[in-house]
Coordinates of C-alpha atoms and ligand atoms in Angstrom, one line a residue:
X1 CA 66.1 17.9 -30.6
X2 CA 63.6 18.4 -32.9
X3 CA 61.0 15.8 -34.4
X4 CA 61.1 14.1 -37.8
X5 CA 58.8 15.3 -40.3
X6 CA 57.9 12.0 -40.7
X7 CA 56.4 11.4 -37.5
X8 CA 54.0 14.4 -37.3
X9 CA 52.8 13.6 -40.6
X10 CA 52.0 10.2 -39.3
X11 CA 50.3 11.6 -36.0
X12 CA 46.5 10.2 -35.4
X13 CA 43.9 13.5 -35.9
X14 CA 44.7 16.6 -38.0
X15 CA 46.8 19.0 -38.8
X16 CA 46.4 23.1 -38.9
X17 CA 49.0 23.9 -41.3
X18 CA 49.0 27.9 -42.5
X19 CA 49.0 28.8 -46.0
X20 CA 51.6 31.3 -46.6
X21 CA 51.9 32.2 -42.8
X22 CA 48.6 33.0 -41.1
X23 CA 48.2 35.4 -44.0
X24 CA 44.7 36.7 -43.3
X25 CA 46.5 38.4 -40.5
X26 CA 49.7 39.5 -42.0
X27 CA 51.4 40.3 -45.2
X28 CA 51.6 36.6 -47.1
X29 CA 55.2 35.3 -47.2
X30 CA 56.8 37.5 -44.9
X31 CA 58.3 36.8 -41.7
X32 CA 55.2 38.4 -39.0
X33 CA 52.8 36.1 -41.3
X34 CA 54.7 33.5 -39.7
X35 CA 55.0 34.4 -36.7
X36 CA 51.2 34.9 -36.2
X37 CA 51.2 31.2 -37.4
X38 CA 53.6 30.2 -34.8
X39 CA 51.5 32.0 -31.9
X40 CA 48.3 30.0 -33.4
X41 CA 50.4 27.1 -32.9
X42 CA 50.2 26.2 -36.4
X43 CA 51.2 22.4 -36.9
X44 CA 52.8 23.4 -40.3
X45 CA 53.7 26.9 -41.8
X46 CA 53.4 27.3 -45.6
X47 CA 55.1 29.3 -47.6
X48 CA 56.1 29.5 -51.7
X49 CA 59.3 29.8 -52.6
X50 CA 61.1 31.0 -56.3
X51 CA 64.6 31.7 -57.1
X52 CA 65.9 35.8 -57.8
X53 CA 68.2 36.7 -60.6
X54 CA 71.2 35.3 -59.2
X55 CA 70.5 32.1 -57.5
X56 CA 68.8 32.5 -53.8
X57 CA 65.5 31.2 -53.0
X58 CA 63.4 33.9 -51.8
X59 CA 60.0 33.4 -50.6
X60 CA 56.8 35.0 -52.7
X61 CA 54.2 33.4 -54.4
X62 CA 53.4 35.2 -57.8
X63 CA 55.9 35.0 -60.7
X64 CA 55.6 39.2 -60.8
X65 CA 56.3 41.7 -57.8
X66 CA 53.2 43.6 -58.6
X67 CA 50.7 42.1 -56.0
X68 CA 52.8 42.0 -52.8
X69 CA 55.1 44.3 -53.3
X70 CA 56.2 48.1 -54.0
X71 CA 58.3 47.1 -56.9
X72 CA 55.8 49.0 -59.5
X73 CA 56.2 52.0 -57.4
X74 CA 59.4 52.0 -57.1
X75 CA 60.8 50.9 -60.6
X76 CA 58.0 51.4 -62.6
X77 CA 56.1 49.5 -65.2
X78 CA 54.2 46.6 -64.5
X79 CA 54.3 42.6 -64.6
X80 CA 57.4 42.8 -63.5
X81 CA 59.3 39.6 -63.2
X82 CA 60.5 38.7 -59.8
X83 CA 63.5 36.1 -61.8
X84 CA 64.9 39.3 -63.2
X85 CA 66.0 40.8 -60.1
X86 CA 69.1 40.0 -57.5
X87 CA 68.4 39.6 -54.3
X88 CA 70.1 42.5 -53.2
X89 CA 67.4 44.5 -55.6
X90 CA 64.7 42.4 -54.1
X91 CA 65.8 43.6 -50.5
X92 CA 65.3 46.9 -51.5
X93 CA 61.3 46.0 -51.9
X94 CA 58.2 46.6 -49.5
X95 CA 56.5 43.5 -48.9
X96 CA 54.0 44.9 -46.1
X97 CA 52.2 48.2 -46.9
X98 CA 49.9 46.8 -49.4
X99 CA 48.3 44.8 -47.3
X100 CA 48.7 47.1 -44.1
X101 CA 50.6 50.5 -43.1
X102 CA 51.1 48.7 -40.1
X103 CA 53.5 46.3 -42.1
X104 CA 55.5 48.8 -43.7
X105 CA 59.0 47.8 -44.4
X106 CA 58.5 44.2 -44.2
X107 CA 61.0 42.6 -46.6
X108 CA 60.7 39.7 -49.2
X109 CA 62.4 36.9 -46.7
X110 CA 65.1 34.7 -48.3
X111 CA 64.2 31.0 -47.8
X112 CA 67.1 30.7 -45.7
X113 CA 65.7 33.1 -43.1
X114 CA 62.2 31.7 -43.6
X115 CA 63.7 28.2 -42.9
X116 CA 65.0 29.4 -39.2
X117 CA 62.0 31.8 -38.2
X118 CA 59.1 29.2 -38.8
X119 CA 61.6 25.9 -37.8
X120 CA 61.9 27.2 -34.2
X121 CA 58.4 26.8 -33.3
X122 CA 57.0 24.6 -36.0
X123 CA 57.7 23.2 -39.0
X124 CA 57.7 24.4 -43.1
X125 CA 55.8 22.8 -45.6
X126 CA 58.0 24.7 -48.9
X127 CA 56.0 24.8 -52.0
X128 CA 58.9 25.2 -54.9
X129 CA 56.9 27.8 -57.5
X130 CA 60.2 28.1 -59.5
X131 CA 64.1 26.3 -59.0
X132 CA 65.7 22.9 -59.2
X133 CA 66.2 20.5 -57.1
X134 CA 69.7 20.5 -55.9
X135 CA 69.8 24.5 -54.9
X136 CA 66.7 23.4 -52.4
X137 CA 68.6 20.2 -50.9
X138 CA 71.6 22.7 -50.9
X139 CA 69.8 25.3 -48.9
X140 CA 67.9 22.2 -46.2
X141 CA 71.6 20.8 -45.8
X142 CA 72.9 23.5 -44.4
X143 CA 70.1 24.7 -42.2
X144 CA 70.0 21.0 -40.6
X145 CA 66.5 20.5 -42.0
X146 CA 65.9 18.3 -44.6
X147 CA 64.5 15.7 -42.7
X148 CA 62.6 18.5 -40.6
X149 CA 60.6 20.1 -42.8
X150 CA 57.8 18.6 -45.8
X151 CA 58.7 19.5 -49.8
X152 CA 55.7 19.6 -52.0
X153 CA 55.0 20.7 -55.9
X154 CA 52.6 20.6 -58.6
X155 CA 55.4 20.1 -60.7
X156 CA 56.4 16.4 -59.8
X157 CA 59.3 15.8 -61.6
X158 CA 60.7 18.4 -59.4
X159 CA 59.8 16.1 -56.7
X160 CA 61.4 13.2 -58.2
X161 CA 64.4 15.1 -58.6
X162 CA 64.5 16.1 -55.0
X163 CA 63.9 12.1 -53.7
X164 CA 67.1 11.3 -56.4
X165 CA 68.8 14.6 -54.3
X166 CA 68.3 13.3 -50.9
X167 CA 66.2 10.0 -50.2
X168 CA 65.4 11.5 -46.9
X169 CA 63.5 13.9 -48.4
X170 CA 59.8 14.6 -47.0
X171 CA 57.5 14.9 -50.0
X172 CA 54.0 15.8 -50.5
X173 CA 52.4 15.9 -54.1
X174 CA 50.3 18.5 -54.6
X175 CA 47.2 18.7 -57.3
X176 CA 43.6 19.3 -58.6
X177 CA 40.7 17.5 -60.4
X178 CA 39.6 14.1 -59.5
X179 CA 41.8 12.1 -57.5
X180 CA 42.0 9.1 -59.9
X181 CA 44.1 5.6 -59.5
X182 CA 46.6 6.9 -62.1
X183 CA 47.2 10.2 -60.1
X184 CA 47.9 7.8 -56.8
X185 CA 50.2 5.8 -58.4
X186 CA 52.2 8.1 -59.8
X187 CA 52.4 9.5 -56.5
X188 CA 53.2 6.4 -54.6
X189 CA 56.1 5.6 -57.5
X190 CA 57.8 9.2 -56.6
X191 CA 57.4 8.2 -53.0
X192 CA 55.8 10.8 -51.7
X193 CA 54.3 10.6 -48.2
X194 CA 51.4 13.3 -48.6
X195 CA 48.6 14.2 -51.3
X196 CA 48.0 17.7 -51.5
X197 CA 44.9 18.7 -53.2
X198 CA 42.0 21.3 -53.8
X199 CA 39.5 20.6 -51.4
X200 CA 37.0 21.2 -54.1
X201 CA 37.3 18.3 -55.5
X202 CA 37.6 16.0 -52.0
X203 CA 34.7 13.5 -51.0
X204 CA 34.3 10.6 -49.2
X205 CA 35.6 8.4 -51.8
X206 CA 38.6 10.6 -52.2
X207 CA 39.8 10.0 -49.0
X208 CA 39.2 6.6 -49.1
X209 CA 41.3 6.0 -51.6
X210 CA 44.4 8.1 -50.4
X211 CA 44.2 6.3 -47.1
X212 CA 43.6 2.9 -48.7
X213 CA 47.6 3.7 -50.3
X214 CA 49.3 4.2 -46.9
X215 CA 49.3 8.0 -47.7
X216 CA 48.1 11.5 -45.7
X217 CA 45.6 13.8 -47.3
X218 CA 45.9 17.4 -46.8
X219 CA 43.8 19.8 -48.5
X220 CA 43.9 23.4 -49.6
X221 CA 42.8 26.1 -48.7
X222 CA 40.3 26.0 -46.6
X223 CA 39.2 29.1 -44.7
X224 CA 35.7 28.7 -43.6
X225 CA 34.9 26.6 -40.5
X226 CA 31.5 24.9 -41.8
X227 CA 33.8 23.1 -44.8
X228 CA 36.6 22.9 -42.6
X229 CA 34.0 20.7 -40.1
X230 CA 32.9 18.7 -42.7
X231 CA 36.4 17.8 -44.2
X232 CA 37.2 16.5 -41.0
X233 CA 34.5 14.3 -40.6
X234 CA 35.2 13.1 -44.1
X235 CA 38.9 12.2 -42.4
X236 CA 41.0 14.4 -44.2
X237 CA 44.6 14.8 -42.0
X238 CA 45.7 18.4 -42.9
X239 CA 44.1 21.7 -43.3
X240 CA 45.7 24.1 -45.6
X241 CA 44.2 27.5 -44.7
X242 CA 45.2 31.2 -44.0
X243 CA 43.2 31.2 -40.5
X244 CA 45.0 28.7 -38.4
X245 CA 43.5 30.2 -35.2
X246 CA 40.0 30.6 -36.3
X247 CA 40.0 26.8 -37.8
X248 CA 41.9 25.4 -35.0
X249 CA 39.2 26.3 -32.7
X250 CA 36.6 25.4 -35.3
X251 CA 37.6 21.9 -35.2
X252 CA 39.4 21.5 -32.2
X253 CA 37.5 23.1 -29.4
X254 CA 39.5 23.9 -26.3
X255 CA 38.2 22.1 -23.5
X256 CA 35.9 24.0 -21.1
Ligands
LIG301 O1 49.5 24.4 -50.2 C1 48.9 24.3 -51.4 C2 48.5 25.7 -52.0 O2 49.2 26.7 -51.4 C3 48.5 25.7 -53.4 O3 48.0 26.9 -54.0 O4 48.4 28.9 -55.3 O5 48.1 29.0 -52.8 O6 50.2 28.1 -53.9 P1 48.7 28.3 -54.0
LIG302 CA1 51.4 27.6 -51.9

């Protein structure tokens, strides 16, 4: 039986967690991103999640197809709007050959699917982009993984609304700029367990005052392994980064 969120967010030491799959790998988003996360033995897989025409949350990052998909190819025009397709339009899409031939015919994953590739050898940390509340709690219940997997947003009345969904809810706030009292606060009041945040803008005194509220500080996204080194040694708990191999081994040398 699988492990509570909770207690690997609560484990001592920290946490490779990989942003969008191990996307400097593979296509972002897609299913072999995360599998290349699973085989680094990624703690957490990332991914970004908003909702198509008709409903279903489908995992891409930008708010247009253009980037990371064929959709300009195929349809024409450009800054085309993801929310103004089906999903059955959106299945028609390549999601792999722009960032490789080799990845040709990858497809824009529904959630659902995302949910049950990465959750059988680690566990999701879902950024909502775009979509209420209750459709995600919908989607968690019936997979079995709401208390299996971590929720975070920018957006935290999203996050609000998901802890009024389903107390059990795993929630992460995510932001940028100085960490200030106010912006802990409000955090603690929504109840979330972990601060996101751009690791810019992390120092000593940062983490010091995240800790000194009870709470886990994971920061994004973090790709080269001098910064990732020094993070740690700051004490951060989580790395957000798209080389999960490459910075496990930077900060967690395999014994010789
Ligand atoms: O995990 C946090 C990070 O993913 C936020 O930035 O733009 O990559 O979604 P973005
Ligand atoms: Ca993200």
């Amino acid at each position: 039986m699988k492990a509570p969120a909770r207690d690997l967010i609560a484990r001592q030491g920290v946490l490779i967690i990989a942003h969008r799959g191990a996307s400097f790998r593979a296509p972002e988003n897609t299913l072999p991103a995360f599998a290349h996360a699973l085989e680094a033995r990624a703690d957490l897989v990332e991914l970004d999640y908003r909702h198509s025409k008709d409903g279903v949350p489908v995992v891409i990052h930008d708010k247009t197809l253009d980037r990371t998909t064929d959709a300009v190819a195929q349809w024409g025009g450009k800054k085309l709007p993801l929310a103004a397709r089906t999903q059955a339009d959106l299945e028609k899409l390549d999601a792999g050959a722009w960032f490789d031939e080799r990845f040709a015919g990858t497809r824009v994953p529904s959630l659902a699917d995302a949910l049950d590739a990465i959750q059988a050898g680690s566990v999701t940390l879902i950024e909502r982009k775009a979509g209420d509340a209750a459709t995600l709690l919908g989607v968690l219940e019936k997979g079995g993984h709401i208390e299996h997997v971590v929720v975070q947003s920018f957006d935290w009345d999203f996050l609000a609304d998901c802890r009024t969904c389903d107390p059990r809810c795993v929630l992460g706030a995510l932001g940028t700029g100085a960490v200030t009292a106010e912006r802990l606060d409000a955090i603690e009041r929504l109840g979330a367990r972990v601060v996101g945040w751009n690791h810019k803008h992390i120092d000593a005194a940062a983490v010091k005052a995240v800790h000194a509220r009870g709470l886990k500080l994971w920061v994004y996204t973090v790709d080269a392994r001098a910064r990732a080194r020094a993070l740690v040694a700051l004490g951060v708990d989580g790395l957000i980064t798209n080389r999960p191999a490459a910075l496990r081994a930077a900060v967690m040398p395999e014994p010789r």
